PDB file of N, CA and C in Angstrom:
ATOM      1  N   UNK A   1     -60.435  -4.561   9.648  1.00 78.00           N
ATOM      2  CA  UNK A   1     -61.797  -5.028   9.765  1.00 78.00           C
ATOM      3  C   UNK A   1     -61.878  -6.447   9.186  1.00 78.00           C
ATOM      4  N   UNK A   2     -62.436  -7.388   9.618  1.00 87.00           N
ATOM      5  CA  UNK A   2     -62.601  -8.442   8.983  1.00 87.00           C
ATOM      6  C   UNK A   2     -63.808  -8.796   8.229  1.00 87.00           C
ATOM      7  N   UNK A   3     -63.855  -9.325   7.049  1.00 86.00           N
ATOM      8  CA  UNK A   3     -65.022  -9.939   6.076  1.00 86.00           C
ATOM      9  C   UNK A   3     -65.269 -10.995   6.410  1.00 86.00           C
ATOM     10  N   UNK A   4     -66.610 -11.361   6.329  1.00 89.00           N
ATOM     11  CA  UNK A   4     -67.230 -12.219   5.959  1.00 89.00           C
ATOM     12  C   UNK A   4     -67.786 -12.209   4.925  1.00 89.00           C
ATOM     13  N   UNK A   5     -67.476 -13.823   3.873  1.00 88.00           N
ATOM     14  CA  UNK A   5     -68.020 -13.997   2.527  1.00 88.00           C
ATOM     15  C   UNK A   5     -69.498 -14.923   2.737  1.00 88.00           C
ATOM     16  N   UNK A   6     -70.271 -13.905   2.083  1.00 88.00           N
ATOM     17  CA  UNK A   6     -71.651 -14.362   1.766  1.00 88.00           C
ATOM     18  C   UNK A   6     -72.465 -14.807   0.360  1.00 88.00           C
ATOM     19  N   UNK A   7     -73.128 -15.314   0.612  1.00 90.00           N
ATOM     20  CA  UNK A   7     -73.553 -16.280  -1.155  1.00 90.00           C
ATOM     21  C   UNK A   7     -74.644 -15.206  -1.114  1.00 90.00           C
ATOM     22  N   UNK A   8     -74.918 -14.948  -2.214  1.00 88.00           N
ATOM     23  CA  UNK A   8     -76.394 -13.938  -2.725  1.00 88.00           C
ATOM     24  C   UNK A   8     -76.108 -14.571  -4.228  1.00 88.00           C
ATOM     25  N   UNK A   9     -78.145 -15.097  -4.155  1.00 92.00           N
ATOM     26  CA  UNK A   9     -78.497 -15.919  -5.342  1.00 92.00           C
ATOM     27  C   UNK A   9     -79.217 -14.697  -5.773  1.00 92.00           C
ATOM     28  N   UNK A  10     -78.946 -14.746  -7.106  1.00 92.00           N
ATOM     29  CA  UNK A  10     -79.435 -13.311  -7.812  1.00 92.00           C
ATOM     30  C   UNK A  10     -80.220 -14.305  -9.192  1.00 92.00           C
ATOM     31  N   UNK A  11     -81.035 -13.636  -9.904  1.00 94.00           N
ATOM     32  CA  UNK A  11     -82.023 -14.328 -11.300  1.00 94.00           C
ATOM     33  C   UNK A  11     -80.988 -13.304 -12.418  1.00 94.00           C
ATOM     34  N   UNK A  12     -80.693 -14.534 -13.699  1.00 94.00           N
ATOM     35  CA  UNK A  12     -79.745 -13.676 -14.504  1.00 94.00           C
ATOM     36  C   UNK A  12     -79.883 -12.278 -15.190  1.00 94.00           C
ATOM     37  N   UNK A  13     -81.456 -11.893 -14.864  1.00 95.00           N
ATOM     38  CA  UNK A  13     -80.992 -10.428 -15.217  1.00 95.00           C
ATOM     39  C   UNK A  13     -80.794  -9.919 -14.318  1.00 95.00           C
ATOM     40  N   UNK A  14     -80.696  -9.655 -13.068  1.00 94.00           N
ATOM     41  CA  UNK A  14     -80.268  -8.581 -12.177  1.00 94.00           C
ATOM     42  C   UNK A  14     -78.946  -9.046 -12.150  1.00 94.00           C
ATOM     43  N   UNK A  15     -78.201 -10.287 -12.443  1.00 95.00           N
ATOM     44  CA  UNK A  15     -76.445 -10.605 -12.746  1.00 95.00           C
ATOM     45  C   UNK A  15     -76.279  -9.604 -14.158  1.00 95.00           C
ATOM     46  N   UNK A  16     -77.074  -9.220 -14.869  1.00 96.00           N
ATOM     47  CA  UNK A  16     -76.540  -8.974 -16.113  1.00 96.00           C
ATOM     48  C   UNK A  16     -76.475  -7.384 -16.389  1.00 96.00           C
ATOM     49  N   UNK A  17     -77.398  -6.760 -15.319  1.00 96.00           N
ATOM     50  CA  UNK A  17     -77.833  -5.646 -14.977  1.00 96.00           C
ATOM     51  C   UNK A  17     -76.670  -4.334 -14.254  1.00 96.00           C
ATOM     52  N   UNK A  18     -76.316  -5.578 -12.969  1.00 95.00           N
ATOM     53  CA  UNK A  18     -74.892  -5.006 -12.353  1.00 95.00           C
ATOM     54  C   UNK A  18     -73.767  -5.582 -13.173  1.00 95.00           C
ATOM     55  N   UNK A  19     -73.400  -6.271 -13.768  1.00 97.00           N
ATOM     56  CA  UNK A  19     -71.889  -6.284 -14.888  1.00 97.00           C
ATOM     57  C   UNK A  19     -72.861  -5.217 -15.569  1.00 97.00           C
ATOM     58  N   UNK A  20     -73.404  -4.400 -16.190  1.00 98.00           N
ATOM     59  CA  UNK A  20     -73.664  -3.597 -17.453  1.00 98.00           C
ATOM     60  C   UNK A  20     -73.413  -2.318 -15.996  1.00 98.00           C
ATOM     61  N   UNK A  21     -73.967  -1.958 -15.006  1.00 97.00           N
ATOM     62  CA  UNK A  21     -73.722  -1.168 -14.398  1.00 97.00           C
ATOM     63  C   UNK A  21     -72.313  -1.044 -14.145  1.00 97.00           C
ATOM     64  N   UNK A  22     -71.577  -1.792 -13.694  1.00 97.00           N
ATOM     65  CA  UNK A  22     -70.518  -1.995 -12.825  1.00 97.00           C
ATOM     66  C   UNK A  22     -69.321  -1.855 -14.228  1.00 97.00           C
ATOM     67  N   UNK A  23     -69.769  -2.085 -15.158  1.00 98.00           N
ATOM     68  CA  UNK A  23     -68.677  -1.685 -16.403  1.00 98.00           C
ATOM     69  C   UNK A  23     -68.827   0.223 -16.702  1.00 98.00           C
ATOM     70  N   UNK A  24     -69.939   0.298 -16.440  1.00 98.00           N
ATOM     71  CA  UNK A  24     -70.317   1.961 -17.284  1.00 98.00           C
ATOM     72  C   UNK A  24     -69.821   2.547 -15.858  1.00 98.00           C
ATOM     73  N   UNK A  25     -69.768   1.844 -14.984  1.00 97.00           N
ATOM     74  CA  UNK A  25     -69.288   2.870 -13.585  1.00 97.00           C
ATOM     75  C   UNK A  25     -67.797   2.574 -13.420  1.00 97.00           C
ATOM     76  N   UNK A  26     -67.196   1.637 -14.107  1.00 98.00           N
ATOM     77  CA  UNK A  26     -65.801   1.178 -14.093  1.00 98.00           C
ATOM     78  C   UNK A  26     -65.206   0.561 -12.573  1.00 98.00           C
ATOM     79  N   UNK A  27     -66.571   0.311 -11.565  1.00 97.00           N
ATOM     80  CA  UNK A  27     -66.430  -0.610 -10.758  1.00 97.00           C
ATOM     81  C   UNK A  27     -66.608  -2.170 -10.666  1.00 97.00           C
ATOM     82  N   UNK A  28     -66.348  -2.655  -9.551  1.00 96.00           N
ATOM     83  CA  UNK A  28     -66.394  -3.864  -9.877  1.00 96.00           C
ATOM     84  C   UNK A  28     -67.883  -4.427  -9.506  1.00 96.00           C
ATOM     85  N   UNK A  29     -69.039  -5.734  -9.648  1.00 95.00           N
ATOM     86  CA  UNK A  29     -69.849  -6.119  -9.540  1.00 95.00           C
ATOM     87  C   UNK A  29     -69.922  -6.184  -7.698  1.00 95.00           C
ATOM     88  N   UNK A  30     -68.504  -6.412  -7.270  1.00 94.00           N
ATOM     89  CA  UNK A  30     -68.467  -7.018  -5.074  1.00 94.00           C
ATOM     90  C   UNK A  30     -68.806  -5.105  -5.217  1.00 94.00           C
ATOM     91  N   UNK A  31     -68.182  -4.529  -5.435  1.00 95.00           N
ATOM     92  CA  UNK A  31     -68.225  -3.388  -5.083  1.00 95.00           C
ATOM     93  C   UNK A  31     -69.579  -2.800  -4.971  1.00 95.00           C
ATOM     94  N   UNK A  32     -70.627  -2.482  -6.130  1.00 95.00           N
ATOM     95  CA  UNK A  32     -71.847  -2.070  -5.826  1.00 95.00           C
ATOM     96  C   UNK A  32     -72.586  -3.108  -5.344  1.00 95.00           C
ATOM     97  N   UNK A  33     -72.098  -4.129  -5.201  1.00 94.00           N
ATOM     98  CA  UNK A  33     -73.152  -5.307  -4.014  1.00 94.00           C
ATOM     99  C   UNK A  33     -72.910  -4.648  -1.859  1.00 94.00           C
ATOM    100  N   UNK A  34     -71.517  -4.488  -2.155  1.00 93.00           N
ATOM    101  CA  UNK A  34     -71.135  -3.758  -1.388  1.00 93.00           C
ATOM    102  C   UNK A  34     -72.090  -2.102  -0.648  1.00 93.00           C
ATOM    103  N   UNK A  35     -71.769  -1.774  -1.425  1.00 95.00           N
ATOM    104  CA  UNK A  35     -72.512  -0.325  -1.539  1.00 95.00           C
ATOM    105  C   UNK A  35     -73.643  -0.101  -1.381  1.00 95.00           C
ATOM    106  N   UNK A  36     -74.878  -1.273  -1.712  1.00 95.00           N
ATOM    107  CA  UNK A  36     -75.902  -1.294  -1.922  1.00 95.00           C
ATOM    108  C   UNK A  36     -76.423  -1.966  -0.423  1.00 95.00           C
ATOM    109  N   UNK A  37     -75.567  -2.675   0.237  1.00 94.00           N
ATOM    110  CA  UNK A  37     -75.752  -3.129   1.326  1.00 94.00           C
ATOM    111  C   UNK A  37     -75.958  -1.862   2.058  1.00 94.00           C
ATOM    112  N   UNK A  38     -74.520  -1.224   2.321  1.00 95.00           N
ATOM    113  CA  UNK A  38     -74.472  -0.303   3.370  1.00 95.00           C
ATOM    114  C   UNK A  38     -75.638   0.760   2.629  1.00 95.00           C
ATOM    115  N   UNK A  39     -76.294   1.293   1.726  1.00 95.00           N
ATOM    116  CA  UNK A  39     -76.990   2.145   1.327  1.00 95.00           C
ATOM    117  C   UNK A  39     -78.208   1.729   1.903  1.00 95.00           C
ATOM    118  N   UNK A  40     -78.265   0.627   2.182  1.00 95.00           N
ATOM    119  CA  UNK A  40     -79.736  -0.339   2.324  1.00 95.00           C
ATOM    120  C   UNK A  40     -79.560   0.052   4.219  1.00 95.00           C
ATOM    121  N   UNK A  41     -78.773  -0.686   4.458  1.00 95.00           N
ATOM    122  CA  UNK A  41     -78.684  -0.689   6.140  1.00 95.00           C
ATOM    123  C   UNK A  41     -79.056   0.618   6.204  1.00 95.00           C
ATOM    124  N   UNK A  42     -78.374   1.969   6.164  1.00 95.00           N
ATOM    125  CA  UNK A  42     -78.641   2.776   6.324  1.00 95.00           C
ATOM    126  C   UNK A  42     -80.263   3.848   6.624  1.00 95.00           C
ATOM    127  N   UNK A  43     -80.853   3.213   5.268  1.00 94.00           N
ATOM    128  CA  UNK A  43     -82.256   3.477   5.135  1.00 94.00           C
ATOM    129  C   UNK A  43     -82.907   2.893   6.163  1.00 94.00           C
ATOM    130  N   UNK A  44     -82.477   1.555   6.501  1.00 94.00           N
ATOM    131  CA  UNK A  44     -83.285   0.782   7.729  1.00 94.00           C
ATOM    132  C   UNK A  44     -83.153   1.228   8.796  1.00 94.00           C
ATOM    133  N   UNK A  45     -81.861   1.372   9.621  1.00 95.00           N
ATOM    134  CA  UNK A  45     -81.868   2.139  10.144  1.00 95.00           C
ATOM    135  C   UNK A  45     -82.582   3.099  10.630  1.00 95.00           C
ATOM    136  N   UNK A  46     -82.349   3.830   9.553  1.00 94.00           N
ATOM    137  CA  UNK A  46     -83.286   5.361   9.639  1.00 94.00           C
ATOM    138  C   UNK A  46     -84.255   5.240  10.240  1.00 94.00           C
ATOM    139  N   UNK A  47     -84.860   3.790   9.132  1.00 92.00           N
ATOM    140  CA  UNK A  47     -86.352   3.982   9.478  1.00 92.00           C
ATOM    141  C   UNK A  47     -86.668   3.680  10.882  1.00 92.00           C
ATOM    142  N   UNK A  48     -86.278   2.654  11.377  1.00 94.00           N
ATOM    143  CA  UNK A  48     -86.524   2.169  12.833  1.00 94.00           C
ATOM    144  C   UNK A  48     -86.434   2.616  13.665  1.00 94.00           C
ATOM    145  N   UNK A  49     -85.697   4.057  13.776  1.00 93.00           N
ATOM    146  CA  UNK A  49     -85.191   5.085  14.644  1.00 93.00           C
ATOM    147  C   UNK A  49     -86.446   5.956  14.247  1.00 93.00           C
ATOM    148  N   UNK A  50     -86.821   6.629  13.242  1.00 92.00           N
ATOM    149  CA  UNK A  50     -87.932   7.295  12.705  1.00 92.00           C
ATOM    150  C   UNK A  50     -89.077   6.546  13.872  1.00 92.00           C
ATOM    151  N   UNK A  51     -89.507   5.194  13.366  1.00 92.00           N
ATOM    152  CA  UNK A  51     -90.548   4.302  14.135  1.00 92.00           C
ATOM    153  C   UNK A  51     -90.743   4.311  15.381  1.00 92.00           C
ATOM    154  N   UNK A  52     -89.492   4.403  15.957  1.00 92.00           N
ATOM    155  CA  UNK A  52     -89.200   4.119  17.711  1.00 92.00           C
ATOM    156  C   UNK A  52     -89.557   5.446  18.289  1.00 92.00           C
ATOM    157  N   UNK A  53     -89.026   6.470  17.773  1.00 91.00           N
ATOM    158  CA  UNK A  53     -89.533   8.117  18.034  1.00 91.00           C
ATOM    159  C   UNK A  53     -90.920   7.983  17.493  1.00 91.00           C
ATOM    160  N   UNK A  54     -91.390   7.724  17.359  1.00 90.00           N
ATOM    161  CA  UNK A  54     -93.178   7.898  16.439  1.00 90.00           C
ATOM    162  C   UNK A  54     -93.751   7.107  17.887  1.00 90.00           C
ATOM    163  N   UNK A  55     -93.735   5.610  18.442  1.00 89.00           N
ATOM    164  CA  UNK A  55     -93.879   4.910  19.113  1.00 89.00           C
ATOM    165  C   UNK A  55     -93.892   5.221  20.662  1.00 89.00           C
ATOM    166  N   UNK A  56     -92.569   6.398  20.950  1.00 89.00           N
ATOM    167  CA  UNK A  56     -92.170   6.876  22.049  1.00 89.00           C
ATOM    168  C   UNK A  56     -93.101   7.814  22.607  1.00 89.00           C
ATOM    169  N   UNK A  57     -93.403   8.621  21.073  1.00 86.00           N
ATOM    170  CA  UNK A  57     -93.960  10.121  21.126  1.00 86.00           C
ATOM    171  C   UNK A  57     -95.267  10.046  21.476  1.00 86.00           C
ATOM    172  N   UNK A  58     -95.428   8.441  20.872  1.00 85.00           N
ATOM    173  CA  UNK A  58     -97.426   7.955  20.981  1.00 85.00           C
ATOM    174  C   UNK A  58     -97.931   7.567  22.552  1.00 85.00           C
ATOM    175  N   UNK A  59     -96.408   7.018  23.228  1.00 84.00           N
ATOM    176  CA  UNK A  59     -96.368   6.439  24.166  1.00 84.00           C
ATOM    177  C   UNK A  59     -96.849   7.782  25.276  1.00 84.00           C
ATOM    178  N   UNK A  60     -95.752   8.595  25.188  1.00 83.00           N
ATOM    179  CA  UNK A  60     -95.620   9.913  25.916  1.00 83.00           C
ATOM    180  C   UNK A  60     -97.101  10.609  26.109  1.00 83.00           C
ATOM    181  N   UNK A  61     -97.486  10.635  24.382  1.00 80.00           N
ATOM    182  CA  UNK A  61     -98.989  11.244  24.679  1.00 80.00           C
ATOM    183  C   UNK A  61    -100.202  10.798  25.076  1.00 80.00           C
ATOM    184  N   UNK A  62     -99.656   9.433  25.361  1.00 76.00           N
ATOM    185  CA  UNK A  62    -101.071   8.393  25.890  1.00 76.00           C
ATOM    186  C   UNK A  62    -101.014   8.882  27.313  1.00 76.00           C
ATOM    187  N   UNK A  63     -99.738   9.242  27.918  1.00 72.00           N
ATOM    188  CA  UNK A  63     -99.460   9.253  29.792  1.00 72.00           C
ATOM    189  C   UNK A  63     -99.653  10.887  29.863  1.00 72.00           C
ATOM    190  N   UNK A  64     -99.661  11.404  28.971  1.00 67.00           N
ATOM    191  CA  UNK A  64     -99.364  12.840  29.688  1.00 67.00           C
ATOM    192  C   UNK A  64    -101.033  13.465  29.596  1.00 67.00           C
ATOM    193  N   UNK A  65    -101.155  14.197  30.429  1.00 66.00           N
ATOM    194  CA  UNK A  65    -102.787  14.933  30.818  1.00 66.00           C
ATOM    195  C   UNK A  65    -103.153  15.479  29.199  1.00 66.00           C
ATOM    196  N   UNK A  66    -104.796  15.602  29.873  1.00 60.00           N
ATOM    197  CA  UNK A  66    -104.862  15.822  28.658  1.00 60.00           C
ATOM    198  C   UNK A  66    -104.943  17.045  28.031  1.00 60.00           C
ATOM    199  N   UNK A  67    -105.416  17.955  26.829  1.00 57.00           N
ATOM    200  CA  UNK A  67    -104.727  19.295  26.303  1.00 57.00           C
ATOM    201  C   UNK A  67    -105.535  20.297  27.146  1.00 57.00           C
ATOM    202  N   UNK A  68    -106.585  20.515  28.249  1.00 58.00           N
ATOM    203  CA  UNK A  68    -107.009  21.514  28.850  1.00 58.00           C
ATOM    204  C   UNK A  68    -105.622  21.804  30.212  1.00 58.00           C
ATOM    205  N   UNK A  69    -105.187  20.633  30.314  1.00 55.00           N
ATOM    206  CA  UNK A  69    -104.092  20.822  31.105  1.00 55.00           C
ATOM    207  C   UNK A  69    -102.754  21.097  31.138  1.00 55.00           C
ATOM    208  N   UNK A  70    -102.629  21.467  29.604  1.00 56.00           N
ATOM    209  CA  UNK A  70    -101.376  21.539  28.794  1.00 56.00           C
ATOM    210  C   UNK A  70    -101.132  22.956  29.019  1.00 56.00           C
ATOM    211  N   UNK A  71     -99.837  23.126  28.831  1.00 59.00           N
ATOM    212  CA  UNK A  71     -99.767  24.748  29.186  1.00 59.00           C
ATOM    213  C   UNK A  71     -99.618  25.631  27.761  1.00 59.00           C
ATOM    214  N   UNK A  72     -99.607  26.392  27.756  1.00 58.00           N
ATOM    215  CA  UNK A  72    -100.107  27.382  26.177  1.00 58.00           C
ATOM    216  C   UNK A  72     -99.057  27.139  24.973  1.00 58.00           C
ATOM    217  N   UNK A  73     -97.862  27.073  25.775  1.00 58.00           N
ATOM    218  CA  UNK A  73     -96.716  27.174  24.934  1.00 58.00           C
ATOM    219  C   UNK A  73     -96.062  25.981  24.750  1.00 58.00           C
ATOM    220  N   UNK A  74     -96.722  24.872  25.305  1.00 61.00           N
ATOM    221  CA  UNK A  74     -96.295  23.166  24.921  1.00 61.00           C
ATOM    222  C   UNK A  74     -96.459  23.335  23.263  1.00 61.00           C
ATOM    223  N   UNK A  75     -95.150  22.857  22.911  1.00 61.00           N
ATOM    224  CA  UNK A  75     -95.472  22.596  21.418  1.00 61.00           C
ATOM    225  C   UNK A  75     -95.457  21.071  21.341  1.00 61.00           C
ATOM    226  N   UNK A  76     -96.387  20.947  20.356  1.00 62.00           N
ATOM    227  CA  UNK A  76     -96.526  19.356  19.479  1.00 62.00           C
ATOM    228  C   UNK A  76     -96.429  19.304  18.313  1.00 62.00           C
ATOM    229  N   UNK A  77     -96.184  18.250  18.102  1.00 61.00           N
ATOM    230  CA  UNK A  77     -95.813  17.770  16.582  1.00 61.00           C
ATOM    231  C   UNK A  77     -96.626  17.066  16.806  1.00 61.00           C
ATOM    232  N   UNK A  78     -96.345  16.247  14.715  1.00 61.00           N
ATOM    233  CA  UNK A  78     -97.311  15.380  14.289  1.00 61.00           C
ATOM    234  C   UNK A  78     -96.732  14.539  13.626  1.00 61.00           C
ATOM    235  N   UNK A  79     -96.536  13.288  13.563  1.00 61.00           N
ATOM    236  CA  UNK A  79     -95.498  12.206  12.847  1.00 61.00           C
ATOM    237  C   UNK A  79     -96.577  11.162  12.245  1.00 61.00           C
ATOM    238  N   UNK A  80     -96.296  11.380  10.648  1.00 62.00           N
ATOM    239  CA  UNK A  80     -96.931  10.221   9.956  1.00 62.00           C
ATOM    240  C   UNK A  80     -96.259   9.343   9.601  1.00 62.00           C
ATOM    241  N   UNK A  81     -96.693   8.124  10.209  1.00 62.00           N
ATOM    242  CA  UNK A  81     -96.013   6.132   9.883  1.00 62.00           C
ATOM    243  C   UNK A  81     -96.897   6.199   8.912  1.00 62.00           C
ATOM    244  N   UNK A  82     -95.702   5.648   7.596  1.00 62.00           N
ATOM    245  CA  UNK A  82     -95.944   5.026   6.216  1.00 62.00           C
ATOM    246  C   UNK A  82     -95.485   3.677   6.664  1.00 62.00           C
ATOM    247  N   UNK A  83     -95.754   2.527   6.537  1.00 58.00           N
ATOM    248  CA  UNK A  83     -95.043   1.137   6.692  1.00 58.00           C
ATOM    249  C   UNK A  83     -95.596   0.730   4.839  1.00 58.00           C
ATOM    250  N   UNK A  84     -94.649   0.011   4.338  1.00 60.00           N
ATOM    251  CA  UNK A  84     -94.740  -0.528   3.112  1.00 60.00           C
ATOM    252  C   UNK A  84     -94.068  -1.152   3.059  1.00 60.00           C
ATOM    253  N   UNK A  85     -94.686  -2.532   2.744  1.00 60.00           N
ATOM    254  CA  UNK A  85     -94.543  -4.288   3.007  1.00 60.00           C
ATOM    255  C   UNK A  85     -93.970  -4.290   1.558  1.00 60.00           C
ATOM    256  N   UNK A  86     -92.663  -5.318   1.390  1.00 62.00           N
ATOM    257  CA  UNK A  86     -92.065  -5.400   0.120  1.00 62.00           C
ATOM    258  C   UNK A  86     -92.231  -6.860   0.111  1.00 62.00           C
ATOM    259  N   UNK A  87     -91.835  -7.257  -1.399  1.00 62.00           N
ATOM    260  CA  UNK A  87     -92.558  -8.714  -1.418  1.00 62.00           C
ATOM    261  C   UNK A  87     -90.853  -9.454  -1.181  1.00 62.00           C
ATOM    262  N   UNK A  88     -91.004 -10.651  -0.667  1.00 51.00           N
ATOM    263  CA  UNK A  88     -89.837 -10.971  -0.384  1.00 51.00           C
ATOM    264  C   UNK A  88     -88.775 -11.951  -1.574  1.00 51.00           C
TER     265      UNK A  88
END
């Protein structure tokens, strides 16, 4: 696989935070920068896939007739979007 090296400007306590982590875990500082990436992607991920099914499902129920025409045993669900804006 090939790397690419990236600069991440960090404020000295979150530098001082992961060396105090990264010693008590006996890893290295690249390593949980590492980790924290793919832990992060992951969640995003999720979420956008979560979103796109929420979006699809909204889509679906805007086109499809409406519930007198539904047949007895159509099941539905119910999907609640949380969106929460982080400061950048």
């Amino acid at each position: 696989m090939t790397t690419i090296s990236k600069t991440l400007k960090l404020d000295a306590a979150t530098v001082q935070r992961l060396n105090r982590l990264a010693e008590r875990r006996g890893r290295s500082v690249h390593y949980l920068l590492c980790e924290a990436a793919q832990q992060f992607l992951v969640q995003e991920e999720r979420s956008e896939r979560l979103v796109q099914e929420a979006l699809t499902d909204w889509q679906n129920t805007k086109a499809a007739p409406g519930p007198k025409a539904r047949r007895a045993g159509d099941a539905t669900r119910t999907i609640t979007i949380i969106a929460v804006q982080q400061d950048a």
